[in-house]
C-alpha atoms as a printed R data frame, in Angstrom:
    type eleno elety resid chain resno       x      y       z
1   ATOM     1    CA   UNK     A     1   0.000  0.000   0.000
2   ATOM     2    CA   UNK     A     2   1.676  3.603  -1.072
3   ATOM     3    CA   UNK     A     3   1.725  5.792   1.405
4   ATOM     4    CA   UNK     A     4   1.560  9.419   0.904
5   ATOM     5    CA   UNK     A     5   3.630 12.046   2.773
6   ATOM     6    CA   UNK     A     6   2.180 14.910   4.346
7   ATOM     7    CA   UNK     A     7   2.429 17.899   6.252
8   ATOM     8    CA   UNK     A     8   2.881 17.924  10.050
9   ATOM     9    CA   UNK     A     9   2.577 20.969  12.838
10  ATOM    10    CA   UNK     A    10   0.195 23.042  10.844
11  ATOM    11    CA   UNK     A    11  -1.929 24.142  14.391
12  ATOM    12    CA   UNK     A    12   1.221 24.663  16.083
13  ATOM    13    CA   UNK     A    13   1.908 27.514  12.799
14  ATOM    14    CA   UNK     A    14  -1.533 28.693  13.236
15  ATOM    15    CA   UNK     A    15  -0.660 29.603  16.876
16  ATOM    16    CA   UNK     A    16   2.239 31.920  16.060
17  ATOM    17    CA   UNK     A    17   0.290 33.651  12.968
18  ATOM    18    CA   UNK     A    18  -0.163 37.289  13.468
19  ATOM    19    CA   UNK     A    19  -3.716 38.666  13.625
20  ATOM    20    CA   UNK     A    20  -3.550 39.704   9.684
21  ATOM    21    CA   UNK     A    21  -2.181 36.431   9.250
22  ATOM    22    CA   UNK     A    22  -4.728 34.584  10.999
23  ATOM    23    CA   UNK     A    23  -7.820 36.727   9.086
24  ATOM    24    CA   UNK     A    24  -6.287 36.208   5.373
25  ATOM    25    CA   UNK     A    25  -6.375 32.161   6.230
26  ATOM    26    CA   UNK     A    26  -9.514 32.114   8.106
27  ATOM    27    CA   UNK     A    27 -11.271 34.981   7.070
28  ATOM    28    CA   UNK     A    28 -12.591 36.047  10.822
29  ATOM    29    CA   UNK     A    29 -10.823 37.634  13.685
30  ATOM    30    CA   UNK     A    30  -9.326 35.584  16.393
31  ATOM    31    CA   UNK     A    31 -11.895 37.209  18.625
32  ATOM    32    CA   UNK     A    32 -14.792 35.846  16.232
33  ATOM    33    CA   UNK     A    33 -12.882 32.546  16.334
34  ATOM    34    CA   UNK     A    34 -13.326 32.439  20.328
35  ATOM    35    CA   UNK     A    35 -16.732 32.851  20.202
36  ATOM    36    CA   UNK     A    36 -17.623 30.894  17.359
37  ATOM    37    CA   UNK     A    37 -16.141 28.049  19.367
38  ATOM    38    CA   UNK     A    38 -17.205 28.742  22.440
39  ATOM    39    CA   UNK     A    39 -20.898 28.342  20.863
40  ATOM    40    CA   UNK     A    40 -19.925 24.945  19.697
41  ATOM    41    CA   UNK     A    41 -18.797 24.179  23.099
42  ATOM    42    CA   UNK     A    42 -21.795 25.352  24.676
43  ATOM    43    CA   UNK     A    43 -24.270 23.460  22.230
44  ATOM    44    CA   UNK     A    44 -22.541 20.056  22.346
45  ATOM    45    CA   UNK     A    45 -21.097 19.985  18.664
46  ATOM    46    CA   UNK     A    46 -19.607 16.629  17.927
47  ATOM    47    CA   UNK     A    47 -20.168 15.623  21.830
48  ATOM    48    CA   UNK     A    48 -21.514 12.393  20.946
49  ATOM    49    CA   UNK     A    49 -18.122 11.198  19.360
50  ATOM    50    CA   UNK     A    50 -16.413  8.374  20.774
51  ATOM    51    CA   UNK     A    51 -12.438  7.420  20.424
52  ATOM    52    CA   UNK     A    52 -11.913  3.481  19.339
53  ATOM    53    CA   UNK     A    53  -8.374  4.052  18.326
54  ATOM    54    CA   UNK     A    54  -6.611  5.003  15.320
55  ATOM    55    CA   UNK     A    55  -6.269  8.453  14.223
56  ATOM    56    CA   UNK     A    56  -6.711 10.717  17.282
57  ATOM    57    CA   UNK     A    57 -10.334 12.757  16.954
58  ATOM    58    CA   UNK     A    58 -10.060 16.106  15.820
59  ATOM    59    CA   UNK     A    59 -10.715 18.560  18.045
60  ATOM    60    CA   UNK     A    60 -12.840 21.476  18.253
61  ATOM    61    CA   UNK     A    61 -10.317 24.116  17.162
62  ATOM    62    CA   UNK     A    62  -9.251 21.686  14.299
63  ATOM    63    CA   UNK     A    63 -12.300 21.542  13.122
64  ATOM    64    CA   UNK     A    64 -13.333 25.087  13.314
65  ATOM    65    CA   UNK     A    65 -10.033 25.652  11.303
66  ATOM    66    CA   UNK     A    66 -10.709 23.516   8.441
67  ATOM    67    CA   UNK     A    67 -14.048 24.660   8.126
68  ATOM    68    CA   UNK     A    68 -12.984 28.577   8.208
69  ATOM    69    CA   UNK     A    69 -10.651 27.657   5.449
70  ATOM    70    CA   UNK     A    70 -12.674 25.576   3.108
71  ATOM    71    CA   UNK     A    71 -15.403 28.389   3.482
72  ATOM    72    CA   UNK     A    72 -12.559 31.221   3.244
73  ATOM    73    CA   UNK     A    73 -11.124 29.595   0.359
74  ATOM    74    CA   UNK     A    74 -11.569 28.042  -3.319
75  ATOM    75    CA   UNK     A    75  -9.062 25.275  -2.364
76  ATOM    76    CA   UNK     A    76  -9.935 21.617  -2.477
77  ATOM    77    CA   UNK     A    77 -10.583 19.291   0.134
78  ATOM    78    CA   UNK     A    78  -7.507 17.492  -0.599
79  ATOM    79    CA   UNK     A    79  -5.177 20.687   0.057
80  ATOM    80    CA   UNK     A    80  -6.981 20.857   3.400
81  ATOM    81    CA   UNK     A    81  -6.653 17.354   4.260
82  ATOM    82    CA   UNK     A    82  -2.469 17.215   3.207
83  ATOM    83    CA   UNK     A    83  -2.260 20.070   5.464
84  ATOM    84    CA   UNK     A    84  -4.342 19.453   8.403
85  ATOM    85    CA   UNK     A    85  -2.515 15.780   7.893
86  ATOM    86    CA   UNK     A    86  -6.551 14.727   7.685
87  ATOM    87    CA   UNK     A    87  -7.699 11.824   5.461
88  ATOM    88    CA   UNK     A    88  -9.805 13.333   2.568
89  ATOM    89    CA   UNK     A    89 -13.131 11.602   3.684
90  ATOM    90    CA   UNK     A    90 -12.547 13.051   7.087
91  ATOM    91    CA   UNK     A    91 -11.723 16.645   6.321
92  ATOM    92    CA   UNK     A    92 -15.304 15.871   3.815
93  ATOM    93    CA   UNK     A    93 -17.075 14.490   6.999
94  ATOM    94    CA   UNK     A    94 -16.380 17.618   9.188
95  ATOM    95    CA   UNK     A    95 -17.311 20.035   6.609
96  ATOM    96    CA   UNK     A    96 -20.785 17.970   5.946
97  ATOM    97    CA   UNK     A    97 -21.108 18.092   9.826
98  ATOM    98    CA   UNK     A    98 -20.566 21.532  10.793
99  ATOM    99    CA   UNK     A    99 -21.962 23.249   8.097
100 ATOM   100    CA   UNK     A   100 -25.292 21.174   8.376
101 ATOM   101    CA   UNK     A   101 -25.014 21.689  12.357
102 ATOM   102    CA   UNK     A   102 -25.179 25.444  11.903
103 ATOM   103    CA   UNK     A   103 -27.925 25.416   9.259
104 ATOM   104    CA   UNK     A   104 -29.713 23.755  11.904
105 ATOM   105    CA   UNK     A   105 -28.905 26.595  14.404
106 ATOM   106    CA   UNK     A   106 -29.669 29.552  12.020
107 ATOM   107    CA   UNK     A   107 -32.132 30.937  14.058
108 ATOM   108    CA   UNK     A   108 -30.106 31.594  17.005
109 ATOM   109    CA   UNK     A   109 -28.321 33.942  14.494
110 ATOM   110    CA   UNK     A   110 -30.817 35.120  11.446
111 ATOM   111    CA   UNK     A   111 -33.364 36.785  13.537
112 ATOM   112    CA   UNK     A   112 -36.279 39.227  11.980
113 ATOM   113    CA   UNK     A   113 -36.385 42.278  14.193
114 ATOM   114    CA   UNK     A   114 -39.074 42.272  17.277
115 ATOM   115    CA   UNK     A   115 -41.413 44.834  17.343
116 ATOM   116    CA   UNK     A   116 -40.241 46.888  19.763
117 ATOM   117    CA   UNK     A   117 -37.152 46.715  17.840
118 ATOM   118    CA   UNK     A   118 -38.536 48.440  14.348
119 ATOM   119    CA   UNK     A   119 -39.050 51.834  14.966
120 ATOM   120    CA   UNK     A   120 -34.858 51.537  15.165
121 ATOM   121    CA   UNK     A   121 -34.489 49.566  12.393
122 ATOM   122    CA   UNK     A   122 -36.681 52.376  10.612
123 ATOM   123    CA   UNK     A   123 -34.933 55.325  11.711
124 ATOM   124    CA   UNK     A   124 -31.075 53.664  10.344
125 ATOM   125    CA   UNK     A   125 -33.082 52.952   7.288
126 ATOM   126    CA   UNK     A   126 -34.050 56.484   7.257
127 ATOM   127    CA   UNK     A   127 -30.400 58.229   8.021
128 ATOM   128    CA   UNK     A   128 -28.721 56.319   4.734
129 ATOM   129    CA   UNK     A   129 -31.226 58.428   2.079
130 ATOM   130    CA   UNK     A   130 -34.558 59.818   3.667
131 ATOM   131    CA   UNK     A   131 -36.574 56.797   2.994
132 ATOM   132    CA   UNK     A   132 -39.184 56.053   5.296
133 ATOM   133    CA   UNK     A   133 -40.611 53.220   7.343
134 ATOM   134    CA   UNK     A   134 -37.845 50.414   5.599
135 ATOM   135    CA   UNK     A   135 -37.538 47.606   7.867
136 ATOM   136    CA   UNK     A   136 -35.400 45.140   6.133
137 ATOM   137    CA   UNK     A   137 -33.901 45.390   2.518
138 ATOM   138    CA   UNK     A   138 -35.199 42.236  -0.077
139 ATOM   139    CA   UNK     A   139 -33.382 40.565  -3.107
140 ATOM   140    CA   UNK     A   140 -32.293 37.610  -4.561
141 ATOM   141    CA   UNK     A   141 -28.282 36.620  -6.117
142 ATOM   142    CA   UNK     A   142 -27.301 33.647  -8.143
143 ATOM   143    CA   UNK     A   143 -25.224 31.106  -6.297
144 ATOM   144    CA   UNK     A   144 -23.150 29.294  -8.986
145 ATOM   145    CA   UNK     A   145 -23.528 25.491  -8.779
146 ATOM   146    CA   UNK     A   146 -22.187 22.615 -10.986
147 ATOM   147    CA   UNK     A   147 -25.214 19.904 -10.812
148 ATOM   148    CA   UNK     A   148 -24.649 16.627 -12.871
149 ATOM   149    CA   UNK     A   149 -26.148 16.691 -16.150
150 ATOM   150    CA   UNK     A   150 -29.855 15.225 -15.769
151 ATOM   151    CA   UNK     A   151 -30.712 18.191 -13.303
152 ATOM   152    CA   UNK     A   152 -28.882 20.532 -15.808
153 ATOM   153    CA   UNK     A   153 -31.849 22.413 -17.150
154 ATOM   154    CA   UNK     A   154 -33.946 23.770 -14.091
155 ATOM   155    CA   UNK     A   155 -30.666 25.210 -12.651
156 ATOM   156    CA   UNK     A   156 -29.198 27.004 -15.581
157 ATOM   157    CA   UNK     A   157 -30.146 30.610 -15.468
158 ATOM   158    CA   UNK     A   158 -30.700 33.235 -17.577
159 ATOM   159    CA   UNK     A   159 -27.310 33.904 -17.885
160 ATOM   160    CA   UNK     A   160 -26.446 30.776 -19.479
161 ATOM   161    CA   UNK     A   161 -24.750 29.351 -15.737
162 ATOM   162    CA   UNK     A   162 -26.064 27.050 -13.759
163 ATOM   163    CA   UNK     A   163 -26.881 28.171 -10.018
164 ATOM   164    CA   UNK     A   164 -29.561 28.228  -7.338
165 ATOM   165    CA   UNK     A   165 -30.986 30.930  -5.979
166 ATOM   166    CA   UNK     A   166 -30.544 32.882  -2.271
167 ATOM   167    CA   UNK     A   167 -33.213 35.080  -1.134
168 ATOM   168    CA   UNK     A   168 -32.246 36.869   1.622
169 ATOM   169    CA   UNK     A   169 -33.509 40.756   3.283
170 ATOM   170    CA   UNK     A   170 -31.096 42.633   5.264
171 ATOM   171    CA   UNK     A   171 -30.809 45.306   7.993
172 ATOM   172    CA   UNK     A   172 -29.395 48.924   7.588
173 ATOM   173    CA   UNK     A   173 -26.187 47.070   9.362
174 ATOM   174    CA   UNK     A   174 -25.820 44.644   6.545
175 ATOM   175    CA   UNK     A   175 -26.739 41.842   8.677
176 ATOM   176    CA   UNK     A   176 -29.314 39.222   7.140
177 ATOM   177    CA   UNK     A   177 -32.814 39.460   9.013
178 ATOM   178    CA   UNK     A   178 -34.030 36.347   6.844
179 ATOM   179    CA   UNK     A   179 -32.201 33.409   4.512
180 ATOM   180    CA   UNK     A   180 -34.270 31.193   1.765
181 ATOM   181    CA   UNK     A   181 -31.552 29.042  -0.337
182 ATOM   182    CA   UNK     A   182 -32.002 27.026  -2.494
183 ATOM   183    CA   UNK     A   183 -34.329 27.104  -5.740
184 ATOM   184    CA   UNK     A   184 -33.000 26.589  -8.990
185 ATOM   185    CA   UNK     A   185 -31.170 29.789 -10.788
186 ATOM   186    CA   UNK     A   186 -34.274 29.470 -13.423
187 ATOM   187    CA   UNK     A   187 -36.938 30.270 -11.044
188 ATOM   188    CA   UNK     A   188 -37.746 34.146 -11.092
189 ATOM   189    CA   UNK     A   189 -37.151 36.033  -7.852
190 ATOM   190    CA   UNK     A   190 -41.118 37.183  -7.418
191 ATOM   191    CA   UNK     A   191 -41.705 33.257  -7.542
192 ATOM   192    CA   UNK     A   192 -38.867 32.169  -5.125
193 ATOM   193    CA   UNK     A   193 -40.282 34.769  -2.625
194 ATOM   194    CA   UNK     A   194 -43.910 33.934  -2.739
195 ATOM   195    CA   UNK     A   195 -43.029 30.235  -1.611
196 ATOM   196    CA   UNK     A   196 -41.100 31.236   1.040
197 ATOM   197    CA   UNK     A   197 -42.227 31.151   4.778
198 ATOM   198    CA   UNK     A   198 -41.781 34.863   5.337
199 ATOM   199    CA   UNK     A   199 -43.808 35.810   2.177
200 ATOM   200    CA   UNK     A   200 -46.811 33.582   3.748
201 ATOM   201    CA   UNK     A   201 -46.183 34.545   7.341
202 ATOM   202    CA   UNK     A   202 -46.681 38.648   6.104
203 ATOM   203    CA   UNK     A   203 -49.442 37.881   3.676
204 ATOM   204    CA   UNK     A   204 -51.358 36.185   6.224
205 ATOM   205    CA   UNK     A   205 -50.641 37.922   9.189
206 ATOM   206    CA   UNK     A   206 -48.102 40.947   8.997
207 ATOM   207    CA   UNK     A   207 -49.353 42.534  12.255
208 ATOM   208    CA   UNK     A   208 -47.070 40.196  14.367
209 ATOM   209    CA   UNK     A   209 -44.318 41.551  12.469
210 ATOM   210    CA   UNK     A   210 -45.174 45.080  11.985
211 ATOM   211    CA   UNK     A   211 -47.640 47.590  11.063
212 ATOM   212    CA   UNK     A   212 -48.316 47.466   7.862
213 ATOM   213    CA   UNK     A   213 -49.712 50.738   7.400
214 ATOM   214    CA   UNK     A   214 -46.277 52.801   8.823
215 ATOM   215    CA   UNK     A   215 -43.388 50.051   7.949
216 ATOM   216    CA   UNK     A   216 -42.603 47.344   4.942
217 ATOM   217    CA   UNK     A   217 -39.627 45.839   3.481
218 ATOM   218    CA   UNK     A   218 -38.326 47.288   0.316
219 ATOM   219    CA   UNK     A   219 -37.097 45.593  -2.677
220 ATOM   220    CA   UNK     A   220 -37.411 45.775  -6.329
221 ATOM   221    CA   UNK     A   221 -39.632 45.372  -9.239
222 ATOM   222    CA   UNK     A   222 -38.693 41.604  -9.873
223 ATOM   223    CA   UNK     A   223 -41.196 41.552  -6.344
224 ATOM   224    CA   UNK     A   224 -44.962 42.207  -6.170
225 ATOM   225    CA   UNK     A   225 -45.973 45.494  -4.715
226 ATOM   226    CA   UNK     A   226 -47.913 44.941  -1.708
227 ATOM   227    CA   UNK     A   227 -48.522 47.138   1.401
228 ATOM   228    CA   UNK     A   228 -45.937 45.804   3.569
229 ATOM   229    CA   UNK     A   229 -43.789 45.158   0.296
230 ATOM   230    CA   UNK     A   230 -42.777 48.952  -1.149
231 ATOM   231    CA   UNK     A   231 -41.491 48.301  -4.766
232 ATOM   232    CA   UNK     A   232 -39.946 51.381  -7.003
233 ATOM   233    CA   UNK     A   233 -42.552 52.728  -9.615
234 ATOM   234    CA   UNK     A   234 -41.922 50.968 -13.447
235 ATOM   235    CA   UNK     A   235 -41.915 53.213 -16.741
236 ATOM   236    CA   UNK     A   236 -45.234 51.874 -18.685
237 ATOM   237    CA   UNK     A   237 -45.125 54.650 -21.406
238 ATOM   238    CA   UNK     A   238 -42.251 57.048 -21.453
239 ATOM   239    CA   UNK     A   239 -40.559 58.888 -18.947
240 ATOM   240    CA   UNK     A   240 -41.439 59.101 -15.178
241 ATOM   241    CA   UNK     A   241 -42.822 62.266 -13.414
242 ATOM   242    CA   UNK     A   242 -39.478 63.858 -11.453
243 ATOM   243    CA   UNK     A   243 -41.678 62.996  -8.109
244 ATOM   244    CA   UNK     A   244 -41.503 59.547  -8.718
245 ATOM   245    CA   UNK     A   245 -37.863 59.559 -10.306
246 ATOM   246    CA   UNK     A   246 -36.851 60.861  -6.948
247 ATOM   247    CA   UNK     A   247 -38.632 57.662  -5.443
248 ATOM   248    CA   UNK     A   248 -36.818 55.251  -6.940
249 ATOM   249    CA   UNK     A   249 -33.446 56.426  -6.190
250 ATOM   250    CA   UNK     A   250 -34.227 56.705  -2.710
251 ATOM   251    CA   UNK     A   251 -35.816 53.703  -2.763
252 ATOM   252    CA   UNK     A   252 -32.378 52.027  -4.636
253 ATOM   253    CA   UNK     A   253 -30.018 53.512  -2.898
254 ATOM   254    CA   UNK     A   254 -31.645 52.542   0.721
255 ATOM   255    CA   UNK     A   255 -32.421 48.955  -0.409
256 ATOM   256    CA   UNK     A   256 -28.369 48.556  -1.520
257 ATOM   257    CA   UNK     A   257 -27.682 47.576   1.810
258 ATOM   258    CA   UNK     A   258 -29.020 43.826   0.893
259 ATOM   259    CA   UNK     A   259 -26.516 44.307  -2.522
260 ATOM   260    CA   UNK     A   260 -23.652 45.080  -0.222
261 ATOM   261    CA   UNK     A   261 -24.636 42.279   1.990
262 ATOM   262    CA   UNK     A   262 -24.290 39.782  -0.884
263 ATOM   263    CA   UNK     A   263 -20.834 41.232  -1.876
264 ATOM   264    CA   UNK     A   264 -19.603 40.899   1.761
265 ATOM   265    CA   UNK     A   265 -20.601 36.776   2.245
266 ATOM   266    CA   UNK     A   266 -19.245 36.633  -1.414
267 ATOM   267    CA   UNK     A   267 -15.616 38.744  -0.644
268 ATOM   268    CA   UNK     A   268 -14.892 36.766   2.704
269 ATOM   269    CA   UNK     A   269 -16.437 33.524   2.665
270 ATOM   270    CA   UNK     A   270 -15.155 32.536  -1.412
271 ATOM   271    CA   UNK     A   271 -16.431 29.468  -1.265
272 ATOM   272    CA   UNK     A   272 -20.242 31.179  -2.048
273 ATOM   273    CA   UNK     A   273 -18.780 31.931  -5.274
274 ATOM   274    CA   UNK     A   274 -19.032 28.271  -7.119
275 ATOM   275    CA   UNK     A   275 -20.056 25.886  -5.177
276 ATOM   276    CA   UNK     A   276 -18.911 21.918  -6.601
277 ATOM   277    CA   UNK     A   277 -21.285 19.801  -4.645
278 ATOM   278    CA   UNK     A   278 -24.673 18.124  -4.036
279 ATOM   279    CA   UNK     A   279 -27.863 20.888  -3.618
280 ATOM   280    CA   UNK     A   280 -28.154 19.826   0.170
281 ATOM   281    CA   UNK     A   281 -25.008 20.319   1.157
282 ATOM   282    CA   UNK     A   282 -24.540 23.515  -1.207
283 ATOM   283    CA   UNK     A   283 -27.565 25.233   0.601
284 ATOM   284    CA   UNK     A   284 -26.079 24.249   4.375
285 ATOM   285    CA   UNK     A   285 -22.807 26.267   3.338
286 ATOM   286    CA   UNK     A   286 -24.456 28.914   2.120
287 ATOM   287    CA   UNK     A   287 -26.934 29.095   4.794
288 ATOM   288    CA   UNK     A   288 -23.793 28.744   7.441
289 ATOM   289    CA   UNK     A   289 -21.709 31.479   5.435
290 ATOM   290    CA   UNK     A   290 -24.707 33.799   5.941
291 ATOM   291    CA   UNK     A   291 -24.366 33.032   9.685
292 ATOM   292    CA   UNK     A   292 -20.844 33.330   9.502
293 ATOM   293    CA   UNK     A   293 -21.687 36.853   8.348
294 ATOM   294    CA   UNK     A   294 -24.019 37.748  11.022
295 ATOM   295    CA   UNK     A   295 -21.911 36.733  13.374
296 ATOM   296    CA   UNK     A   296 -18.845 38.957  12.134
297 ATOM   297    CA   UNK     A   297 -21.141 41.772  12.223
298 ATOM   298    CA   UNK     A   298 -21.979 40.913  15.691
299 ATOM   299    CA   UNK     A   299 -18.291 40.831  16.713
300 ATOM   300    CA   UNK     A   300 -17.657 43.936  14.999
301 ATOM   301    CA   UNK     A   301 -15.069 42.205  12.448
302 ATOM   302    CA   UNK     A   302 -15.952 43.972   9.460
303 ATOM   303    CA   UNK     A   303 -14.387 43.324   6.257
304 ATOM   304    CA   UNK     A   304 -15.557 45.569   2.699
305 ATOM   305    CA   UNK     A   305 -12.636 44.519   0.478
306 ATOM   306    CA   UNK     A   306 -12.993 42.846  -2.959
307 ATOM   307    CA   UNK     A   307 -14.797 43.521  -5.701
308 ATOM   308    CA   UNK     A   308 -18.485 44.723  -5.353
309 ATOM   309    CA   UNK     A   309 -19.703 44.172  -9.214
310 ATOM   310    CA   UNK     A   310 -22.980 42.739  -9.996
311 ATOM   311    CA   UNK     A   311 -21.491 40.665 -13.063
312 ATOM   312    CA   UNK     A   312 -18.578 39.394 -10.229
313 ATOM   313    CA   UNK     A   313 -21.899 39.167  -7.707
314 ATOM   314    CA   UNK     A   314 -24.459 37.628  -9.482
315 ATOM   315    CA   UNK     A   315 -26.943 39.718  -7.660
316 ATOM   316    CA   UNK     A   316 -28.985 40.977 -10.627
317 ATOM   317    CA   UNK     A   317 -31.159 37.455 -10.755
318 ATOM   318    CA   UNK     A   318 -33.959 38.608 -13.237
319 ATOM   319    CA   UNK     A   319 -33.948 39.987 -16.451
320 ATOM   320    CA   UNK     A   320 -37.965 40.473 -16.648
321 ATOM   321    CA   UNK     A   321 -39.418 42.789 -14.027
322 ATOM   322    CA   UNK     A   322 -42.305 41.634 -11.902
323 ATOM   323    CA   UNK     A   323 -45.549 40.605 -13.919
324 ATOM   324    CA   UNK     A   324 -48.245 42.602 -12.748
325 ATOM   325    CA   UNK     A   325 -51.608 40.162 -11.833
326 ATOM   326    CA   UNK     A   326 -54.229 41.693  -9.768
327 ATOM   327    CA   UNK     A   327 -53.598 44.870  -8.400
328 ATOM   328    CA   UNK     A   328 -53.138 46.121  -5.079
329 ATOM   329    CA   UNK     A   329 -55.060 49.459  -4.719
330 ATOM   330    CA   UNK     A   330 -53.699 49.986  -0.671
331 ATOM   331    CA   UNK     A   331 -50.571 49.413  -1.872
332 ATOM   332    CA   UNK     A   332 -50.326 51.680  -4.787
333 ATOM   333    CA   UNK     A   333 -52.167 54.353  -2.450
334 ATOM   334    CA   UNK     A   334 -49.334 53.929   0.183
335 ATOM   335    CA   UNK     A   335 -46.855 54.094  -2.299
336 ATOM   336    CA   UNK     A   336 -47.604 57.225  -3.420
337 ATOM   337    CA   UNK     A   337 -47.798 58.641   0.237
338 ATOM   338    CA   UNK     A   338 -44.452 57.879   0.581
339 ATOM   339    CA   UNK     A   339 -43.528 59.438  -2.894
340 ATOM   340    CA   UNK     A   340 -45.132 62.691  -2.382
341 ATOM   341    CA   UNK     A   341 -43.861 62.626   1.064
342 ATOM   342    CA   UNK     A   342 -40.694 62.762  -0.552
343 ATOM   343    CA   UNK     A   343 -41.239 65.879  -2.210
């Protein structure tokens, strides 16, 4: 049997790596590292796992490591495994684990705003460009994806790329406020939102969320215009009226904070930007690098570098605006509130 040689000592290096060193390997503060695995401590990640011999069990740190990298990074497996001195199928095993462990714990981390908490919300909304009552910021990006060839068609966009698709609505801090991952690149955004659980939680009963007649989520035209749903005005014949030109910029350049959001996951966590596995697993990193995010924001480890194009992005999802069914009088009559508000 041939036996390979590989590297050995790699966690005592990480130990001596300055702090810049430590975030261009791992993407996230040493102080984000501590907490990150003090919340695996304290929720019993991997507790379960008993030692029969062999290889000695990885531990916590070692696999917070790999996983920080393999998200961080485009690198394969095997590069992780030859230098955590890791078989391949366990480096594969720990990644499958911890990624589906914290899609399992989103909601400790992707929380919607309480009530009492969206007058705030509102007013940060408000200071970036005048735009009143926002509560969260809504869009959709591709997520490029490689699925085997049967399962081609459904996931190959109008772009010509295959993907899936991640919904997501932000707050004015760029954290996400709500994650849906996982519909095929094809599938328009207006569709993707309307069978997701927030969509049916606000249609059906929006006054646990929030008023409805004062607050909404923005977004735009790819999504239906409903009252708690503020969408920019569309050009049917001709030129817009200056009043509702100034709308939609405000409107745009308030809801970019769910744009920015996108380029942020997509900068640090590099993995987001082609994913080469099965749809399951492909949503669970996703879904954890979105965490991941949240939970930088939390720390206050911030990182805008990189490139912030939507071609680089993949943010723009739909090249056909939203197609207008049966019209929503309240809504257009709130809209225009807010536009000659504006004035």
């Amino acid at each position: 049997m041939e036996r390979h040689p590989r590297q050995v000592g790699y966690l005592n290096v990480i130990s001596v790596y300055s702090d810049a060193d430590f975030f261009k390997h791992f993407r996230v503060t040493r102080t984000t590292f501590q907490y990150l695995l003090a919340y695996l401590q304290d929720n019993n990640f991997r507790c379960d796992i008993i030692f029969h011999g062999g290889c000695e069990p990885m531990s916590l740190y070692e696999i917070l490591y790999i996983n920080l990298q393999y998200l961080g990074n485009q690198g394969s497996l095997r590069l992780l495994a030859d230098k955590f001195n890791r078989t391949d199928s366990s480096v594969c095993n720990v990644v499958s684990q911890f990624c589906n462990f914290m899609f399992q714990k989103q909601r400790d981390f992707i929380k919607w705003p309480n009530r009492e908490g969206i007058p705030a919300v509102s007013r940060a909304f408000r200071r970036k460009c005048n735009f009143p009552g926002a509560v969260s910021a809504l869009d959709g990006c591709h997520i490029p994806f490689h699925p085997k060839a049967p399962n081609q068609v459904p996931y190959r966009n109008y772009k010509k790329f295959c993907s899936f698709n991640l919904m997501a609505a932000a707050l004015p801090d760029r954290s996400f406020s709500y994650v849906f991952c996982g519909f095929p690149g094809s599938v328009h955004d207006s569709t993707v939102f309307q069978s997701s659980s927030l969509f049916h939680q606000l249609d059906t009963e929006c006054h646990q969320f929030f008023n409805q007649n004062s607050y909404h989520i923005i977004a735009d035209s790819a999504f239906p215009l409903k009252q708690w749903l503020i969408t920019p005005f569309k050009k049917l014949n001709g030129r817009l009226p200056r009043s509702q030109r100034i709308f939609n910029k405000k409107l745009s350049s308030t809801r970019m904070v769910i744009e920015l959001a996108f380029g942020d996951i997509k900068n640090r966590f590099k993995r987001c930007l082609d994913i080469n596995t099965s749809i399951e697993k492909g949503v669970d990193i996703v879904v954890t690098c979105c965490i991941l995010h949240n939970v930088c924001i939390q720390q206050g480890d911030l990182f805008y570098g990189g490139k912030l194009d939507e071609e680089y992005l993949n943010c723009n999802v739909n090249n056909q605006p939203y197609a207008v069914g049966v019209i929503d009088r309240l809504a257009e009559r709130k809209r225009q509130q807010i536009c000659d508000s504006l004035q």
